[in-house]
Tab-separated table of C-alpha atoms and ligand atoms in Angstrom:
chain	number	residue	atom	x	y	z
A	1	MET	CA	115.000	-226.125	-22.508
A	2	LEU	CA	116.677	-228.976	-22.899
A	3	ASN	CA	119.607	-228.365	-24.359
A	4	VAL	CA	120.002	-225.289	-22.115
A	5	ILE	CA	120.323	-227.840	-19.684
A	6	LEU	CA	122.613	-229.800	-21.206
A	7	LYS	CA	125.213	-226.828	-21.115
A	8	TYR	CA	125.416	-227.417	-17.451
A	9	PHE	CA	124.970	-230.718	-16.810
A	10	PRO	CA	125.936	-233.166	-20.112
A	11	HIS	CA	126.158	-236.349	-18.581
A	12	ASN	CA	122.736	-236.042	-16.222
A	13	LYS	CA	119.534	-237.590	-17.350
A	14	VAL	CA	116.796	-234.370	-16.083
A	15	LEU	CA	114.415	-236.246	-13.628
A	16	SER	CA	112.455	-232.571	-13.579
A	17	ALA	CA	112.037	-229.253	-14.886
A	18	LEU	CA	108.944	-227.999	-13.662
A	19	PRO	CA	107.674	-224.185	-13.762
A	20	PHE	CA	108.319	-222.953	-10.488
A	21	GLY	CA	107.129	-219.457	-8.102
A	22	ASN	CA	104.620	-216.482	-8.286
A	23	GLY	CA	107.122	-214.601	-10.548
A	24	HIS	CA	105.518	-212.211	-12.941
A	25	ILE	CA	108.226	-211.713	-15.238
A	26	ASN	CA	110.458	-214.074	-15.545
A	27	ASP	CA	110.356	-218.483	-16.625
A	28	THR	CA	111.216	-219.918	-13.635
A	29	TYR	CA	112.221	-224.148	-13.522
A	30	LYS	CA	112.744	-225.723	-10.626
A	31	LEU	CA	115.525	-228.652	-11.718
A	32	ILE	CA	116.147	-231.907	-10.141
A	33	LEU	CA	118.892	-234.411	-12.014
A	34	GLU	CA	119.853	-237.989	-11.739
A	35	GLY	CA	123.174	-238.347	-9.870
A	36	VAL	CA	123.297	-234.473	-8.340
A	37	SER	CA	122.451	-234.308	-4.814
A	38	ASP	CA	121.697	-230.745	-5.245
A	39	ILE	CA	118.382	-228.929	-7.011
A	40	PHE	CA	118.654	-226.035	-9.200
A	41	ILE	CA	116.698	-222.540	-10.592
A	42	LEU	CA	116.985	-222.520	-14.113
A	43	GLN	CA	115.407	-219.025	-15.542
A	44	ARG	CA	114.702	-218.050	-18.866
A	45	ILE	CA	115.080	-214.021	-18.564
A	46	ASN	CA	112.335	-211.996	-19.900
A	47	THR	CA	114.746	-209.876	-22.172
A	48	LYS	CA	111.723	-207.553	-23.311
A	49	VAL	CA	111.560	-206.538	-19.977
A	50	PHE	CA	115.424	-206.755	-19.258
A	51	PRO	CA	117.427	-205.321	-22.481
A	52	ASN	CA	120.688	-205.906	-21.041
A	53	PRO	CA	121.174	-209.682	-19.266
A	54	LYS	CA	124.944	-209.139	-19.058
A	55	GLY	CA	124.339	-206.346	-16.937
A	56	ILE	CA	122.556	-208.024	-14.324
A	57	VAL	CA	124.584	-211.091	-14.112
A	58	ASP	CA	127.506	-208.770	-13.439
A	59	THR	CA	125.882	-207.043	-11.077
A	60	HIS	CA	124.597	-210.538	-9.313
A	61	LEU	CA	128.352	-211.494	-9.763
A	62	ARG	CA	129.365	-208.269	-7.724
A	63	LEU	CA	126.535	-209.277	-4.816
A	64	GLN	CA	127.687	-212.714	-4.014
A	65	SER	CA	131.008	-211.970	-3.857
A	66	ARG	CA	130.165	-209.307	-1.091
A	67	ILE	CA	127.839	-211.428	0.080
A	68	LEU	CA	128.329	-215.254	0.343
A	69	SER	CA	131.938	-214.981	1.633
A	70	GLN	CA	130.407	-213.375	5.006
A	71	ARG	CA	128.148	-216.887	5.500
A	72	ASP	CA	125.428	-214.756	7.103
A	73	THR	CA	122.590	-216.169	8.298
A	74	ILE	CA	120.614	-214.576	5.305
A	75	THR	CA	122.061	-214.985	2.220
A	76	ILE	CA	121.283	-214.875	-1.866
A	77	ALA	CA	121.213	-217.459	-4.412
A	78	GLU	CA	124.650	-217.925	-5.946
A	79	ILE	CA	124.659	-217.785	-9.853
A	80	ILE	CA	126.402	-221.120	-11.728
A	81	PRO	CA	128.578	-221.317	-14.807
A	82	ASN	CA	127.560	-223.250	-17.781
A	83	THR	CA	130.286	-225.809	-18.592
A	84	ASP	CA	131.972	-223.203	-21.057
A	85	GLY	CA	132.291	-220.849	-17.923
A	86	GLU	CA	129.554	-218.655	-19.010
A	87	TYR	CA	127.111	-216.969	-16.695
A	88	LEU	CA	124.166	-216.511	-19.920
A	89	THR	CA	123.394	-219.715	-21.408
A	90	PHE	CA	121.449	-218.663	-25.109
A	91	ASP	CA	118.583	-221.500	-26.278
A	92	ASP	CA	118.188	-222.023	-30.291
A	93	GLU	CA	115.462	-219.392	-30.191
A	94	GLY	CA	118.552	-217.100	-28.619
A	95	TYR	CA	116.607	-216.163	-25.557
A	96	ALA	CA	118.962	-215.974	-22.484
A	97	TRP	CA	118.759	-218.375	-19.839
A	98	ARG	CA	120.500	-218.510	-15.946
A	99	MET	CA	120.826	-220.985	-13.230
A	100	THR	CA	121.263	-219.968	-9.551
A	101	SER	CA	121.612	-222.625	-6.409
A	102	TYR	CA	117.885	-223.371	-5.120
A	103	ILE	CA	117.494	-222.476	-1.145
A	104	GLU	CA	117.236	-225.642	0.064
A	105	ASP	CA	114.378	-225.806	2.263
A	106	SER	CA	112.847	-222.663	1.455
A	107	TYR	CA	109.469	-221.120	0.747
A	108	SER	CA	107.816	-217.971	-0.470
A	109	VAL	CA	104.787	-216.150	0.564
A	110	ASP	CA	102.521	-214.222	-1.099
A	111	VAL	CA	100.523	-212.519	1.867
A	112	ILE	CA	101.621	-211.993	5.412
A	113	GLU	CA	99.913	-213.835	8.051
A	114	HIS	CA	101.899	-213.669	10.847
A	115	GLU	CA	103.574	-210.629	12.739
A	116	TRP	CA	106.975	-212.549	12.774
A	117	GLU	CA	106.949	-213.028	8.844
A	118	ALA	CA	106.642	-209.135	8.881
A	119	TYR	CA	109.672	-209.018	11.106
A	120	GLU	CA	111.563	-211.501	9.725
A	121	ALA	CA	110.610	-210.048	6.023
A	122	GLY	CA	111.815	-206.646	7.362
A	123	ASN	CA	114.932	-208.070	8.810
A	124	ALA	CA	116.317	-209.782	5.976
A	125	TYR	CA	115.694	-206.193	3.572
A	126	GLY	CA	116.914	-204.468	6.458
A	127	TRP	CA	119.854	-206.730	5.850
A	128	PHE	CA	120.314	-206.189	2.275
A	129	ALA	CA	120.034	-202.259	2.442
A	130	ASN	CA	122.820	-202.243	4.947
A	131	ILE	CA	125.074	-204.889	2.825
A	132	CYS	CA	124.277	-202.870	-0.376
A	133	SER	CA	125.482	-199.262	1.412
A	134	THR	CA	128.758	-200.132	1.159
A	135	LEU	CA	128.416	-200.419	-2.336
A	136	LYS	CA	129.413	-197.483	-4.723
A	137	VAL	CA	126.061	-196.290	-6.225
A	138	ASN	CA	127.939	-194.736	-9.400
A	139	GLU	CA	129.535	-197.858	-10.405
A	140	PHE	CA	125.435	-199.577	-11.081
A	141	GLU	CA	123.330	-198.765	-13.952
A	142	GLU	CA	119.703	-198.959	-13.165
A	143	ALA	CA	118.720	-202.527	-15.082
A	144	ILE	CA	115.298	-200.850	-16.578
A	145	ARG	CA	115.389	-197.013	-16.809
A	146	ASP	CA	113.254	-194.796	-14.701
A	147	PHE	CA	111.921	-197.663	-13.071
A	148	HIS	CA	110.333	-196.119	-10.353
A	149	ARG	CA	110.797	-192.866	-11.502
A	150	LEU	CA	107.099	-191.431	-10.677
A	151	SER	CA	106.934	-189.205	-13.541
A	152	PHE	CA	107.552	-191.527	-16.123
A	153	ARG	CA	104.615	-194.111	-14.982
A	154	LEU	CA	102.581	-191.346	-14.720
A	155	ARG	CA	103.616	-190.210	-18.780
A	156	GLN	CA	103.036	-193.846	-19.583
A	157	LEU	CA	99.528	-194.212	-18.208
A	158	LYS	CA	98.627	-190.766	-19.652
A	159	GLU	CA	100.034	-192.494	-23.133
A	160	ALA	CA	98.068	-195.266	-22.315
A	161	ILE	CA	94.675	-193.652	-21.697
A	162	SER	CA	95.310	-191.947	-24.849
A	163	GLY	CA	96.554	-194.614	-27.090
A	164	ASN	CA	93.661	-196.479	-25.596
A	165	LEU	CA	94.888	-199.860	-27.539
A	166	SER	CA	93.046	-202.330	-25.668
A	167	LYS	CA	89.491	-200.389	-26.252
A	168	ARG	CA	89.347	-200.567	-22.473
A	169	ALA	CA	89.827	-196.531	-21.105
A	170	GLY	CA	85.975	-195.755	-21.217
A	171	SER	CA	85.380	-198.604	-18.714
A	172	VAL	CA	88.060	-197.777	-16.084
A	173	LYS	CA	87.419	-194.098	-15.385
A	174	ASP	CA	87.207	-194.608	-11.411
A	175	LEU	CA	90.423	-195.774	-11.456
A	176	ILE	CA	92.361	-193.243	-13.661
A	177	ASP	CA	90.584	-190.589	-11.465
A	178	PHE	CA	91.588	-191.946	-8.549
A	179	TYR	CA	95.764	-192.360	-9.489
A	180	GLN	CA	95.400	-188.617	-11.139
A	181	GLU	CA	94.177	-186.878	-8.179
A	182	ARG	CA	97.025	-188.371	-6.031
A	183	GLU	CA	99.735	-186.683	-8.510
A	184	ALA	CA	101.095	-183.789	-6.707
A	185	LYS	CA	101.306	-184.963	-3.337
A	186	LEU	CA	103.007	-188.095	-4.520
A	187	SER	CA	105.411	-186.160	-6.615
A	188	LEU	CA	107.386	-184.806	-3.336
A	189	ILE	CA	109.687	-187.538	-3.504
A	190	GLU	CA	110.726	-187.213	-7.002
A	191	THR	CA	111.352	-183.576	-6.355
A	192	LEU	CA	113.370	-184.746	-3.524
A	193	THR	CA	115.358	-186.790	-4.957
A	194	ASN	CA	116.307	-184.681	-7.764
A	195	GLU	CA	117.139	-181.790	-5.708
A	196	GLY	CA	119.597	-184.644	-4.025
A	197	LYS	CA	117.951	-184.255	-0.610
A	198	ILE	CA	117.479	-187.782	-0.759
A	199	PRO	CA	120.442	-189.766	-2.020
A	200	LEU	CA	120.781	-192.763	-4.847
A	201	ARG	CA	121.968	-195.791	-2.825
A	202	VAL	CA	122.295	-199.253	-4.488
A	203	VAL	CA	118.623	-200.726	-3.484
A	204	HIS	CA	116.711	-204.294	-4.269
A	205	ASN	CA	114.155	-202.374	-6.730
A	206	ASP	CA	111.929	-205.550	-6.220
A	207	THR	CA	111.014	-206.072	-2.254
A	208	LYS	CA	107.588	-208.018	-2.494
A	209	ILE	CA	107.337	-210.229	-0.425
A	210	ASN	CA	107.762	-213.613	-2.475
A	211	ASN	CA	110.826	-212.043	-3.690
A	212	LEU	CA	112.469	-213.493	-0.116
A	213	LEU	CA	112.507	-217.015	0.872
A	214	PHE	CA	112.133	-218.273	4.629
A	215	ARG	CA	112.976	-221.466	5.918
A	216	ASP	CA	111.449	-222.653	9.325
A	217	LYS	CA	110.500	-219.400	10.924
A	218	LYS	CA	113.030	-217.299	9.387
A	219	ALA	CA	113.722	-215.689	6.387
A	220	VAL	CA	116.967	-216.634	4.821
A	221	ALA	CA	117.321	-215.458	0.856
A	222	VAL	CA	117.094	-212.317	-0.674
A	223	ILE	CA	116.165	-213.117	-4.362
A	224	ASP	CA	115.387	-211.709	-7.530
A	225	LEU	CA	117.940	-209.035	-7.440
A	226	ASP	CA	117.664	-208.494	-11.512
A	227	THR	CA	116.376	-204.961	-10.793
A	228	VAL	CA	119.318	-204.372	-8.013
A	229	GLY	CA	121.098	-201.015	-8.702
A	230	PRO	CA	120.576	-197.109	-8.340
A	231	GLY	CA	117.506	-196.218	-6.257
A	232	ILE	CA	116.353	-194.743	-2.579
A	233	LEU	CA	115.937	-196.463	0.108
A	234	TYR	CA	111.987	-195.424	0.177
A	235	TYR	CA	111.432	-197.728	-3.204
A	236	ASP	CA	112.533	-201.165	-1.125
A	237	TYR	CA	110.999	-200.113	2.052
A	238	GLY	CA	107.768	-199.013	0.695
A	239	ASP	CA	107.611	-201.716	-2.277
A	240	ALA	CA	108.270	-204.411	0.759
A	241	LEU	CA	105.560	-203.235	2.997
A	242	ARG	CA	102.682	-202.516	0.001
A	243	THR	CA	103.226	-206.877	-0.053
A	244	SER	CA	104.111	-207.486	3.722
A	245	ALA	CA	100.978	-204.809	5.511
A	246	CYS	CA	98.035	-206.115	3.142
A	247	THR	CA	95.592	-208.442	4.437
A	248	ALA	CA	95.062	-209.710	1.035
A	249	LYS	CA	96.753	-210.730	-2.096
A	250	GLU	CA	97.821	-208.476	-4.669
A	251	ASP	CA	95.088	-209.744	-7.334
A	252	GLU	CA	92.472	-210.130	-4.203
A	253	LYS	CA	88.598	-209.896	-6.237
A	254	ASN	CA	86.779	-209.122	-3.091
A	255	LEU	CA	88.305	-205.779	-2.135
A	256	ASP	CA	86.389	-205.853	0.964
A	257	LEU	CA	89.376	-208.229	2.231
A	258	VAL	CA	91.928	-205.765	1.253
A	259	ARG	CA	92.773	-203.447	4.176
A	260	PHE	CA	96.208	-202.271	5.680
A	261	ASN	CA	97.877	-204.015	8.149
A	262	ILE	CA	99.212	-201.506	10.957
A	263	GLU	CA	100.410	-204.156	13.167
A	264	ALA	CA	102.744	-206.264	10.465
A	265	PHE	CA	103.517	-202.237	9.635
A	266	LYS	CA	105.168	-202.012	12.654
A	267	ALA	CA	106.520	-205.523	12.897
A	268	PHE	CA	108.210	-204.647	9.231
A	269	SER	CA	109.533	-201.580	10.165
A	270	ASN	CA	110.734	-202.738	13.623
A	271	GLY	CA	112.908	-205.580	12.093
A	272	TYR	CA	114.035	-203.062	8.995
A	273	LEU	CA	114.258	-199.403	10.379
A	274	PRO	CA	116.990	-200.330	13.199
A	275	GLN	CA	119.232	-201.857	10.271
A	276	VAL	CA	119.709	-198.533	8.134
A	277	LYS	CA	119.146	-196.399	10.897
A	278	SER	CA	122.963	-195.573	11.373
A	279	ILE	CA	122.766	-194.375	7.616
A	280	LEU	CA	120.461	-192.138	6.911
A	281	SER	CA	119.973	-188.168	6.550
A	282	ASN	CA	117.756	-186.288	8.334
A	283	GLU	CA	116.257	-185.281	5.378
A	284	GLU	CA	115.705	-189.208	4.639
A	285	ARG	CA	114.571	-190.148	8.049
A	286	GLU	CA	111.901	-187.217	7.611
A	287	TRP	CA	109.680	-188.764	4.630
A	288	PHE	CA	109.676	-192.483	5.176
A	289	TYR	CA	106.388	-192.757	5.923
A	290	LEU	CA	105.130	-191.710	2.822
A	291	ALA	CA	106.945	-194.834	1.283
A	292	PRO	CA	104.550	-197.424	1.825
A	293	VAL	CA	101.721	-195.192	-0.414
A	294	LEU	CA	104.111	-193.912	-3.062
A	295	LEU	CA	105.066	-198.033	-3.849
A	296	THR	CA	101.776	-199.090	-3.891
A	297	TYR	CA	100.934	-195.823	-6.021
A	298	ILE	CA	103.322	-196.943	-8.311
A	299	MET	CA	102.399	-200.769	-9.311
A	300	GLY	CA	98.613	-199.214	-8.735
A	301	ILE	CA	99.668	-197.294	-12.228
A	302	ARG	CA	101.542	-199.757	-13.897
A	303	PHE	CA	98.828	-202.675	-13.075
A	304	LEU	CA	96.450	-199.956	-14.682
A	305	THR	CA	98.875	-198.932	-17.507
A	306	ASP	CA	99.172	-202.427	-18.515
A	307	TYR	CA	95.930	-203.050	-18.429
A	308	LEU	CA	94.985	-200.192	-20.465
A	309	ASN	CA	98.254	-201.554	-23.673
A	310	GLY	CA	96.659	-205.013	-23.538
A	311	ASP	CA	98.273	-206.633	-20.992
A	312	LYS	CA	102.048	-206.332	-22.645
A	313	TYR	CA	104.025	-206.252	-19.519
A	314	TYR	CA	103.173	-208.640	-16.356
A	315	LYS	CA	101.767	-212.430	-16.842
A	316	ILE	CA	98.436	-212.486	-16.903
A	317	SER	CA	96.291	-215.764	-16.109
A	318	TYR	CA	93.007	-213.876	-17.291
A	319	PRO	CA	92.300	-210.903	-19.033
A	320	GLY	CA	91.129	-208.531	-16.241
A	321	HIS	CA	93.939	-209.745	-14.165
A	322	ASN	CA	95.879	-206.845	-13.995
A	323	LEU	CA	92.580	-204.432	-13.721
A	324	ASP	CA	92.154	-207.005	-10.554
A	325	ARG	CA	95.843	-206.089	-9.349
A	326	SER	CA	95.604	-201.959	-9.582
A	327	ARG	CA	91.909	-202.085	-7.836
A	328	VAL	CA	93.491	-204.162	-5.425
A	329	GLN	CA	96.769	-201.223	-5.235
A	330	MET	CA	93.938	-198.547	-5.107
A	331	THR	CA	91.931	-200.010	-1.845
A	332	LEU	CA	95.409	-200.461	-0.137
A	333	ILE	CA	96.102	-197.045	-0.764
A	334	ARG	CA	92.521	-195.636	0.299
A	335	SER	CA	93.351	-197.821	3.290
A	336	MET	CA	96.951	-196.795	4.065
A	337	GLU	CA	95.571	-193.019	3.794
A	338	GLY	CA	94.045	-193.199	7.145
A	339	PHE	CA	97.007	-194.871	8.962
A	340	GLU	CA	99.444	-192.049	7.776
A	341	THR	CA	99.888	-190.038	10.994
A	342	ASP	CA	100.155	-193.780	12.920
A	343	MET	CA	102.769	-194.625	10.222
A	344	LYS	CA	104.988	-191.432	11.062
A	345	SER	CA	105.001	-191.845	14.754
A	346	ILE	CA	105.979	-195.582	14.514
A	347	ILE	CA	108.482	-194.611	12.044
A	348	ASP	CA	110.036	-191.633	14.434
A	349	ILE	CA	110.370	-193.544	17.280
A	350	LEU	CA	111.774	-196.099	15.416
A	351	LEU	CA	114.389	-193.921	13.859
B	1	LIG	P1	110.681	-213.331	-11.011
B	1	LIG	O1	111.667	-212.224	-12.123
B	1	LIG	O2	109.643	-214.021	-12.424
B	1	LIG	O3	109.164	-212.764	-10.173
B	1	LIG	P2	112.134	-214.791	-9.193
B	1	LIG	O4	113.316	-214.577	-9.542
B	1	LIG	O5	111.249	-213.976	-8.044
B	1	LIG	O6	111.228	-214.539	-10.720
B	1	LIG	O7	111.803	-216.285	-8.803
B	1	LIG	C1	110.024	-216.612	-9.060
B	1	LIG	C2	109.569	-217.492	-7.863
B	1	LIG	O8	110.883	-218.828	-7.538
B	1	LIG	C3	110.195	-217.029	-6.178
B	1	LIG	O9	109.333	-216.101	-5.985
B	1	LIG	C4	110.332	-218.418	-5.424
B	1	LIG	O10	109.062	-218.269	-5.353
B	1	LIG	C5	111.156	-218.948	-6.510
B	1	LIG	N1	112.362	-219.052	-6.359
B	1	LIG	C6	113.483	-218.207	-7.516
B	1	LIG	N2	114.457	-218.265	-6.724
B	1	LIG	C7	114.655	-219.183	-6.236
B	1	LIG	C8	115.773	-220.203	-5.226
B	1	LIG	N3	117.624	-219.665	-6.186
B	1	LIG	N4	115.674	-221.345	-4.536
B	1	LIG	C9	114.247	-221.356	-4.076
B	1	LIG	N5	113.044	-220.547	-4.592
B	1	LIG	C10	113.600	-219.564	-5.609
B	2	LIG	C1	107.108	-207.682	-10.830
B	2	LIG	O1	109.696	-210.033	-10.951
B	2	LIG	P1	108.346	-210.079	-10.217
B	2	LIG	O2	107.362	-210.570	-10.090
B	2	LIG	O3	109.316	-210.010	-8.409
B	2	LIG	C2	107.939	-206.333	-11.018
B	2	LIG	C3	107.752	-205.698	-9.922
B	2	LIG	C4	106.231	-205.483	-9.628
B	2	LIG	C5	105.960	-206.776	-9.459
B	2	LIG	C6	104.331	-206.337	-8.859
B	2	LIG	C7	110.899	-206.182	-13.303
B	2	LIG	O4	107.857	-207.930	-9.597
B	2	LIG	O5	108.291	-203.792	-10.299
B	2	LIG	O6	106.480	-204.658	-8.377
B	2	LIG	O7	105.910	-207.599	-10.594
B	2	LIG	N1	109.253	-206.710	-11.367
B	2	LIG	C8	109.474	-206.303	-13.015
B	2	LIG	O8	103.785	-208.044	-8.342
B	2	LIG	O9	108.907	-205.367	-13.426
B	3	LIG	MG1	110.386	-212.411	-7.972
């Protein structure tokens, strides 16, 4: 890593470069240098997950040229070039790194405890959706192909079950059944999208709660822009609620603590929906209430698939980590299913 830092700051001593945050994909470090008042975020991009890091940088640059000139109260981190003017720096092993500004005095949260946090999260992701609505979707490419395409994720699950690489399939039959039982109902959104009834837009595609930064009691930055590109608004609304309107952390072992938090749902929706209201088509308004279940379902399937494949994709801290994550998603879906009518009426009022 030191050789990478030298490409940005050849003359400053490194005071610290410590692992930072709880991301599941990239390696993130907070960098403090002697004689430089700013702090930086240095990330080694996971190129197994993101095969085209240059595409990610191009997207970031387009977003920052659109956003940073506005001086809004919410912002994004700025990607910073090295001394050669390049936005990607390759280390001796060929890994790609990038540096961004550190959002000063900020913090991220993994579980929402107060309604104001949910409102702020909705407001910030709504702000992002609104900005992206002015971008042309056909000028962006998916960073990860078929990222939120349910049929693709279900196919991956089926392959993982039949491949049974980690010999774990026999022990998780309850989970496999749970996810497979819901396939028909939750395929509706993909069908409507394929038919062009739900429009493709530029969206964030990874709106979990810790991809937002707070300062004091305000959400001040939307981060983790690697997946920004074509998608539908439900992806962002749904994935944000999966983590903002859940009473427990994503990998909680005590499933009794995992419930859908309808008050947080209401507060998030209050922040989000008014900002996208004017851009929605009639068909798009109709199915918003299915988005939280759909995105929780997709993540539950992805965690289970990774568990069955022997934990190749997400970072884990212990062997059953992906299984715990998948069980939390299952429990949250069960809880959400009891609130579908409430979700629909809250959304109808706001739209
Ligand atoms: P990953 O793709 O692995 O999730 P992220 O870009 O989300 O990586 O970064 C991981 C964590 O690091 C975030 O959840 C956040 O806590 C912290 N972080 C990332 N970028 C910044 C930044 N520019 N300023 C402050 N904190 C940041
Ligand atoms: C990953 O990168 P991170 O940790 O913010 C994943 C998301 C999942 C999330 C689950 C590129 O997000 O899709 O929802 O983990 N990102 C990628 O916690 O796969
Ligand atoms: Mg992240």
